[in-house]
Tab-separated table of C-alpha atoms and ligand atoms in Angstrom:
chain	number	residue	atom	x	y	z
A	1	MET	CA	0.000	0.000	0.000
A	2	GLU	CA	2.804	2.340	0.853
A	3	ASP	CA	4.512	1.379	-2.394
A	4	THR	CA	1.705	3.023	-4.354
A	5	GLU	CA	2.333	6.356	-2.626
A	6	ARG	CA	6.014	6.092	-3.221
A	7	ILE	CA	5.580	5.093	-6.843
A	8	LEU	CA	3.176	7.966	-7.476
A	9	GLU	CA	5.630	10.448	-6.071
A	10	GLU	CA	8.576	8.930	-7.901
A	11	ALA	CA	6.740	8.807	-11.213
A	12	GLN	CA	5.462	12.334	-10.863
A	13	LYS	CA	8.927	13.662	-10.139
A	14	GLU	CA	10.532	11.827	-13.041
A	15	ALA	CA	7.793	12.754	-15.429
A	16	GLU	CA	8.032	16.414	-14.582
A	17	GLY	CA	11.783	16.236	-15.064
A	18	ALA	CA	11.495	14.721	-18.565
A	19	GLU	CA	12.671	17.270	-21.087
A	20	SER	CA	11.148	15.901	-24.244
A	21	SER	CA	8.180	13.838	-25.277
A	22	ARG	CA	10.645	11.079	-26.063
A	23	ALA	CA	12.058	11.144	-22.487
A	24	LEU	CA	8.558	11.340	-21.113
A	25	TYR	CA	7.595	8.229	-23.041
A	26	GLU	CA	10.500	6.394	-21.495
A	27	VAL	CA	9.402	7.390	-17.984
A	28	LYS	CA	5.876	6.284	-18.806
A	29	MET	CA	7.130	2.869	-19.915
A	30	LYS	CA	9.188	2.583	-16.728
A	31	PHE	CA	5.955	2.748	-14.711
A	32	LEU	CA	3.092	1.761	-16.942
A	33	GLY	CA	4.867	-0.356	-19.555
A	34	ARG	CA	4.718	-4.116	-19.655
A	35	ALA	CA	7.792	-4.401	-17.460
A	36	GLY	CA	6.822	-1.255	-15.523
A	37	LYS	CA	6.582	-0.796	-11.783
A	38	VAL	CA	2.801	-0.436	-11.681
A	39	THR	CA	2.396	-3.499	-13.803
A	40	ALA	CA	4.664	-5.325	-11.387
A	41	LEU	CA	2.382	-4.312	-8.518
A	42	LEU	CA	-0.608	-5.816	-10.317
A	43	LYS	CA	1.331	-8.968	-10.990
A	44	GLY	CA	2.159	-9.158	-7.272
A	45	MET	CA	-1.581	-9.292	-6.369
A	46	LYS	CA	-1.445	-13.022	-5.864
A	47	ASP	CA	0.951	-12.581	-2.945
A	48	VAL	CA	-1.374	-10.210	-1.165
A	49	ALA	CA	-3.548	-11.683	1.549
A	50	ALA	CA	-7.002	-12.474	0.178
A	51	GLU	CA	-8.861	-10.106	2.478
A	52	LEU	CA	-6.649	-7.177	1.521
A	53	ARG	CA	-6.721	-7.940	-2.154
A	54	PRO	CA	-9.820	-5.886	-3.181
A	55	ALA	CA	-8.541	-2.785	-1.390
A	56	PHE	CA	-5.090	-3.267	-2.829
A	57	GLY	CA	-6.486	-3.789	-6.343
A	58	LYS	CA	-8.500	-0.583	-6.037
A	59	ARG	CA	-5.468	1.371	-4.971
A	60	VAL	CA	-3.248	0.112	-7.714
A	61	ASN	CA	-5.938	0.858	-10.289
A	62	ALA	CA	-6.413	4.328	-8.871
A	63	LEU	CA	-2.637	4.800	-9.078
A	64	ARG	CA	-2.597	3.654	-12.710
A	65	GLU	CA	-5.436	6.003	-13.630
A	66	ARG	CA	-3.812	8.907	-11.830
A	67	LEU	CA	-0.497	8.263	-13.588
A	68	GLU	CA	-2.176	7.979	-16.963
A	69	GLU	CA	-3.798	11.334	-16.357
A	70	ILE	CA	-0.493	12.884	-15.342
A	71	PHE	CA	1.327	11.527	-18.390
A	72	GLU	CA	-1.436	12.619	-20.741
A	73	GLY	CA	-1.263	16.177	-19.452
A	74	LEU	CA	2.515	16.329	-19.609
A	75	GLU	CA	2.601	14.721	-23.043
A	76	ALA	CA	0.223	17.302	-24.430
A	77	ARG	CA	2.354	20.085	-23.005
A	78	ALA	CA	5.620	18.593	-24.332
A	79	LYS	CA	4.162	18.105	-27.802
A	80	GLU	CA	2.876	21.631	-27.912
A	81	ARG	CA	6.195	23.025	-26.784
A	82	GLU	CA	8.077	20.942	-29.345
A	83	MET	CA	5.748	22.093	-32.120
A	84	ARG	CA	6.286	25.706	-31.123
A	85	GLU	CA	10.060	25.217	-31.160
A	86	ARG	CA	9.927	23.561	-34.578
A	87	LEU	CA	7.783	26.295	-36.046
A	88	ALA	CA	10.146	28.908	-34.680
A	89	SER	CA	13.265	27.210	-36.048
A	90	GLU	CA	11.750	26.462	-39.455
A	91	SER	CA	9.957	29.740	-39.898
A	92	VAL	CA	10.424	31.718	-43.115
A	93	ASP	CA	10.286	35.473	-43.182
A	94	VAL	CA	8.134	36.043	-46.220
A	95	THR	CA	8.734	39.787	-46.077
A	96	MET	CA	12.482	39.355	-46.601
A	97	PRO	CA	13.615	40.585	-50.038
A	98	GLY	CA	14.400	37.651	-52.354
A	99	ARG	CA	17.616	36.923	-54.189
A	100	ARG	CA	17.148	38.011	-57.782
A	101	SER	CA	18.621	35.761	-60.456
A	102	ALA	CA	20.386	37.649	-63.228
A	103	GLN	CA	18.150	38.137	-66.213
A	104	GLY	CA	19.563	38.085	-69.713
A	105	ALA	CA	18.744	40.271	-72.669
A	106	LEU	CA	18.995	39.855	-76.411
A	107	HIS	CA	22.293	41.033	-77.886
A	108	PRO	CA	21.972	44.215	-79.990
A	109	VAL	CA	23.110	42.280	-83.076
A	110	THR	CA	20.308	39.776	-82.462
A	111	LEU	CA	17.832	42.607	-81.862
A	112	VAL	CA	18.680	44.236	-85.184
A	113	LYS	CA	18.757	40.913	-87.019
A	114	ASN	CA	15.290	40.037	-85.670
A	115	GLN	CA	13.973	43.446	-86.616
A	116	LEU	CA	15.361	43.137	-90.145
A	117	ILE	CA	13.744	39.733	-90.494
A	118	ASP	CA	10.485	41.255	-89.257
A	119	ILE	CA	10.603	44.099	-91.777
A	120	PHE	CA	11.459	41.968	-94.808
A	121	ALA	CA	9.322	38.975	-93.844
A	122	GLY	CA	6.452	41.475	-93.882
A	123	MET	CA	7.285	42.102	-97.555
A	124	GLY	CA	7.238	38.388	-98.343
A	125	PHE	CA	10.942	37.513	-98.051
A	126	GLU	CA	11.963	34.015	-96.988
A	127	ILE	CA	15.014	33.190	-94.887
A	128	PHE	CA	17.857	31.198	-96.415
A	129	GLU	CA	21.097	30.427	-94.574
A	130	GLY	CA	24.231	29.405	-96.466
A	131	PRO	CA	27.389	27.802	-95.021
A	132	GLU	CA	30.099	29.844	-93.271
A	133	ILE	CA	32.850	27.810	-94.934
A	134	GLU	CA	32.535	28.388	-98.643
A	135	ASN	CA	34.510	27.550	-101.723
A	136	GLU	CA	35.893	30.128	-104.115
A	137	TYR	CA	33.248	29.361	-106.675
A	138	TYR	CA	30.302	30.515	-104.541
A	139	ASN	CA	32.099	33.350	-102.777
A	140	PHE	CA	33.768	34.820	-105.889
A	141	THR	CA	33.672	33.043	-109.243
A	142	ALA	CA	29.917	32.609	-109.640
A	143	LEU	CA	29.513	36.185	-108.398
A	144	ASN	CA	31.383	37.356	-111.482
A	145	THR	CA	34.636	37.919	-109.625
A	146	PRO	CA	37.300	36.255	-111.813
A	147	ALA	CA	40.464	34.675	-110.367
A	148	ASP	CA	42.635	37.732	-111.009
A	149	HIS	CA	40.039	40.300	-109.979
A	150	PRO	CA	41.297	42.829	-107.408
A	151	ALA	CA	38.140	42.291	-105.323
A	152	ARG	CA	39.636	38.994	-104.168
A	153	ASP	CA	42.481	40.883	-102.449
A	154	MET	CA	40.243	43.849	-101.667
A	155	GLN	CA	38.243	41.594	-99.389
A	156	ASP	CA	41.306	40.206	-97.639
A	157	THR	CA	40.001	36.722	-97.397
A	158	PHE	CA	40.763	34.047	-94.759
A	159	TYR	CA	41.635	30.976	-96.796
A	160	ILE	CA	41.263	27.607	-95.079
A	161	SER	CA	42.819	25.414	-97.715
A	162	ASP	CA	43.151	25.412	-101.455
A	163	GLY	CA	39.824	26.617	-102.822
A	164	PHE	CA	38.128	26.837	-99.410
A	165	LEU	CA	37.655	29.977	-97.338
A	166	LEU	CA	35.565	31.620	-94.639
A	167	ARG	CA	32.909	33.443	-96.634
A	168	THR	CA	33.602	37.155	-96.975
A	169	GLN	CA	30.008	37.992	-97.880
A	170	THR	CA	26.553	36.461	-97.574
A	171	SER	CA	26.231	37.108	-101.325
A	172	ALA	CA	27.530	33.525	-101.751
A	173	GLY	CA	24.059	32.466	-100.619
A	174	GLN	CA	22.499	34.152	-103.686
A	175	ILE	CA	24.146	31.550	-105.903
A	176	ARG	CA	23.287	28.606	-103.652
A	177	LEU	CA	19.648	29.621	-103.572
A	178	MET	CA	19.303	30.354	-107.293
A	179	GLU	CA	20.811	26.943	-108.087
A	180	LYS	CA	18.019	25.363	-106.053
A	181	LYS	CA	15.011	27.591	-106.631
A	182	ARG	CA	13.555	29.110	-109.788
A	183	PRO	CA	12.182	32.681	-109.748
A	184	PRO	CA	10.150	34.329	-108.370
A	185	ILE	CA	12.672	34.653	-105.529
A	186	LYS	CA	12.548	36.862	-102.454
A	187	MET	CA	15.353	35.766	-100.197
A	188	LEU	CA	16.717	37.176	-96.960
A	189	SER	CA	19.968	35.652	-95.782
A	190	PRO	CA	21.499	36.515	-92.396
A	191	GLY	CA	24.885	35.180	-91.329
A	192	ARG	CA	28.448	35.597	-90.120
A	193	VAL	CA	31.110	36.746	-92.543
A	194	PHE	CA	34.885	37.020	-92.135
A	195	ARG	CA	37.484	39.472	-93.391
A	196	SER	CA	41.005	40.282	-92.345
A	197	ASP	CA	40.044	43.703	-91.064
A	198	ASP	CA	40.339	45.126	-87.560
A	199	ASP	CA	39.741	48.633	-86.194
A	200	ALA	CA	37.081	50.631	-84.291
A	201	THR	CA	34.461	50.075	-87.006
A	202	HIS	CA	35.718	46.772	-88.506
A	203	SER	CA	35.936	43.354	-86.938
A	204	PRO	CA	37.378	40.170	-88.526
A	205	MET	CA	34.013	38.527	-87.930
A	206	PHE	CA	30.751	40.370	-88.386
A	207	HIS	CA	27.202	39.741	-89.527
A	208	GLN	CA	25.544	40.589	-92.786
A	209	MET	CA	21.983	40.532	-94.019
A	210	GLU	CA	21.672	39.742	-97.683
A	211	GLY	CA	18.575	40.343	-99.759
A	212	LEU	CA	17.817	39.001	-103.219
A	213	VAL	CA	14.756	39.517	-105.390
A	214	VAL	CA	14.480	37.909	-108.831
A	215	ASP	CA	11.350	38.023	-110.959
A	216	LYS	CA	10.038	39.381	-114.250
A	217	GLY	CA	10.420	43.159	-114.549
A	218	VAL	CA	12.210	43.842	-111.261
A	219	THR	CA	14.037	47.205	-111.276
A	220	LEU	CA	16.156	49.443	-109.089
A	221	CYS	CA	12.970	51.376	-108.218
A	222	ASP	CA	11.618	48.310	-106.430
A	223	LEU	CA	14.845	48.160	-104.468
A	224	GLN	CA	14.615	51.770	-103.382
A	225	GLY	CA	10.964	51.401	-102.399
A	226	MET	CA	11.793	48.462	-100.122
A	227	LEU	CA	14.848	50.199	-98.659
A	228	ASP	CA	12.785	53.302	-97.863
A	229	GLU	CA	10.393	51.109	-95.942
A	230	PHE	CA	13.336	49.479	-94.154
A	231	ALA	CA	14.866	52.872	-93.216
A	232	ARG	CA	11.574	54.237	-91.860
A	233	THR	CA	10.995	51.174	-89.682
A	234	MET	CA	14.584	50.719	-88.532
A	235	PHE	CA	15.544	54.354	-87.915
A	236	ALA	CA	12.875	57.066	-87.985
A	237	GLU	CA	9.503	57.692	-89.623
A	238	THR	CA	11.078	60.575	-91.564
A	239	SER	CA	14.149	58.618	-92.763
A	240	LYS	CA	14.956	58.759	-96.477
A	241	THR	CA	17.409	56.844	-98.649
A	242	ARG	CA	19.792	58.000	-101.329
A	243	LEU	CA	21.528	55.855	-103.949
A	244	ARG	CA	25.067	56.654	-105.073
A	245	PRO	CA	26.844	54.903	-107.939
A	246	SER	CA	29.322	52.257	-106.832
A	247	TYR	CA	30.890	49.055	-108.034
A	248	PHE	CA	30.399	45.392	-107.217
A	249	PRO	CA	31.277	42.676	-109.750
A	250	PHE	CA	27.944	40.922	-109.171
A	251	THR	CA	25.619	43.893	-109.684
A	252	GLU	CA	25.244	46.268	-112.631
A	253	PRO	CA	24.501	49.035	-111.986
A	254	SER	CA	25.809	48.976	-108.410
A	255	VAL	CA	24.879	51.451	-105.723
A	256	GLU	CA	25.900	52.472	-102.264
A	257	VAL	CA	22.841	53.297	-100.165
A	258	ASP	CA	22.802	56.137	-97.648
A	259	VAL	CA	20.103	56.774	-95.045
A	260	SER	CA	19.382	60.307	-93.867
A	261	CYS	CA	21.035	60.798	-90.471
A	262	ALA	CA	18.458	60.055	-87.748
A	263	ALA	CA	20.572	61.848	-85.112
A	264	CYS	CA	20.317	65.295	-86.766
A	265	GLY	CA	17.447	64.743	-89.194
A	266	GLY	CA	19.789	65.365	-92.136
A	267	LYS	CA	21.079	68.772	-91.053
A	268	GLY	CA	24.600	67.544	-90.432
A	269	CYS	CA	26.210	66.457	-87.153
A	270	PRO	CA	29.342	64.642	-85.894
A	271	LEU	CA	27.708	61.217	-86.430
A	272	CYS	CA	27.184	61.859	-90.168
A	273	LYS	CA	30.354	63.945	-90.357
A	274	GLY	CA	28.318	66.975	-91.316
A	275	THR	CA	26.906	65.401	-94.486
A	276	GLY	CA	23.411	64.571	-93.242
A	277	TRP	CA	23.747	61.047	-94.714
A	278	ILE	CA	25.069	57.743	-93.425
A	279	GLU	CA	26.132	54.879	-95.656
A	280	VAL	CA	24.350	51.689	-94.649
A	281	LEU	CA	24.597	49.137	-97.425
A	282	GLY	CA	25.679	48.022	-100.870
A	283	ALA	CA	23.203	46.974	-103.515
A	284	GLY	CA	22.465	46.835	-107.203
A	285	VAL	CA	20.734	45.148	-110.095
A	286	VAL	CA	21.871	41.525	-110.310
A	287	ASN	CA	24.503	41.238	-113.047
A	288	ARG	CA	23.294	39.231	-116.099
A	289	ARG	CA	26.390	37.050	-115.757
A	290	VAL	CA	25.373	35.995	-112.243
A	291	LEU	CA	21.894	34.998	-113.424
A	292	GLU	CA	23.453	33.048	-116.299
A	293	ASN	CA	25.837	31.273	-113.907
A	294	CYS	CA	22.777	30.005	-112.038
A	295	GLY	CA	20.856	28.978	-115.153
A	296	VAL	CA	18.383	31.859	-114.944
A	297	ASP	CA	17.595	33.559	-118.287
A	298	PRO	CA	18.578	37.244	-117.933
A	299	ASP	CA	16.329	38.215	-120.854
A	300	GLU	CA	13.324	36.868	-119.033
A	301	TYR	CA	14.202	37.707	-115.434
A	302	SER	CA	15.884	40.525	-113.612
A	303	GLY	CA	16.579	41.160	-109.972
A	304	PHE	CA	18.238	43.243	-107.340
A	305	ALA	CA	20.380	42.372	-104.354
A	306	PHE	CA	21.520	44.176	-101.276
A	307	GLY	CA	23.884	43.424	-98.422
A	308	MET	CA	24.231	45.252	-95.147
A	309	GLY	CA	26.407	44.910	-92.056
A	310	ILE	CA	24.232	44.157	-89.035
A	311	GLU	CA	26.809	45.531	-86.564
A	312	ARG	CA	26.918	48.758	-88.542
A	313	ILE	CA	23.137	49.147	-88.377
A	314	ALA	CA	23.191	48.371	-84.632
A	315	MET	CA	25.960	50.940	-84.054
A	316	LEU	CA	24.003	53.615	-85.908
A	317	LYS	CA	20.697	52.768	-84.319
A	318	TYR	CA	21.989	52.623	-80.734
A	319	GLY	CA	24.855	55.130	-81.016
A	320	ILE	CA	27.598	52.562	-80.321
A	321	GLY	CA	31.031	54.072	-80.990
A	322	ASN	CA	33.238	50.977	-81.113
A	323	ILE	CA	32.427	47.657	-82.796
A	324	LYS	CA	34.483	45.788	-80.143
A	325	LEU	CA	31.764	46.494	-77.567
A	326	LEU	CA	29.635	44.033	-79.520
A	327	THR	CA	32.004	41.112	-78.926
A	328	GLU	CA	33.409	41.898	-75.474
A	329	ASN	CA	30.220	40.751	-73.740
A	330	ASP	CA	30.580	43.263	-70.904
A	331	VAL	CA	27.375	42.818	-68.924
A	332	ARG	CA	27.202	46.553	-68.142
A	333	PHE	CA	27.000	47.214	-71.878
A	334	LEU	CA	24.626	44.361	-72.716
A	335	GLU	CA	22.244	45.175	-69.835
A	336	GLN	CA	21.289	48.394	-71.574
A	337	PHE	CA	19.416	46.434	-74.236
A	338	LYS	CA	16.902	44.833	-71.868
A	339	GLY	CA	13.479	45.170	-73.453
B	401	LIG	N1	28.406	41.688	-100.739
B	401	LIG	C1	28.622	43.102	-100.717
B	401	LIG	C2	29.601	43.424	-99.592
B	401	LIG	O1	29.932	42.575	-98.838
B	401	LIG	C3	27.328	43.866	-100.486
B	401	LIG	C4	26.371	43.691	-101.627
B	401	LIG	C5	25.427	42.708	-101.584
B	401	LIG	C6	26.444	44.512	-102.719
B	401	LIG	C7	24.517	42.540	-102.613
B	401	LIG	C8	25.552	44.368	-103.764
B	401	LIG	C9	24.610	43.395	-103.678
B	401	LIG	O2	30.050	44.528	-99.457
């Protein structure tokens, strides 16, 4: 009988001292578990004198119930405390500013290329991409540039091996397309080109956009009409074009095309060196010889072609002073083109 008092006290003390629900469970097992002290008391019933047994049984049961109550209360408290601690340690401050991941932007050359494609696709041009490694036939010979023609040195070509070179102009694509497709043709050909050239406005690798139109009755007027549209969309609503006579072996007549300076509106400023005009591309009526080389009858068909440097357009449009900025990939420069 006295044992029950002692056990109650002992259990209560140990239970209150348990610091976690896990420790509390262990204390509970020590008393109420299968090998526990209270259980042992019940097992010892048979040794108790028969007349005392009912009273003893009652006491032990009362002890068990009391202990169960105590453990239940303490368990609930321990669990609640542990939950609070977990919530505190795992809590996230949703008002804290997040870590921003760096966001990219399209490169100005890509921006201009996409815009050019947009403008000319709207006029019905289709994209054609030729290879960057060309042979002399496509880059020069078929474009009416004979073996001893000064243009071959003029272009300062990177030769790879006998007869093979890095294309110096996307004009090579004109031939490749005309060999495959009969007129009517409206081709737009973007791509990298390579020349041994290197200063603030020239880079050994740059991008060109080639255009070729071949059909019945195509004239230089059609070219100028399309280029006017291009200049207005690319530069300013008031932009105009001007054709000046020039020379390319693959066009006759050949022209150099100027766009009125968008910075000063044609009045003259440092950008246009006081002339009011900026040269943006080469063009011309496709030379009869070139059509013949591709099996197109020059008496039935005529065409025009143009080629422009994409870097040059980007530099004019965005006021970029040095072409090297376009290949250095300085993030501070590139960030300025975020849409
Ligand atoms: N291919 C010439 C160049 O690289 C540009 C051009 C293209 C001229 C088409 C006339 C016609 O300078």
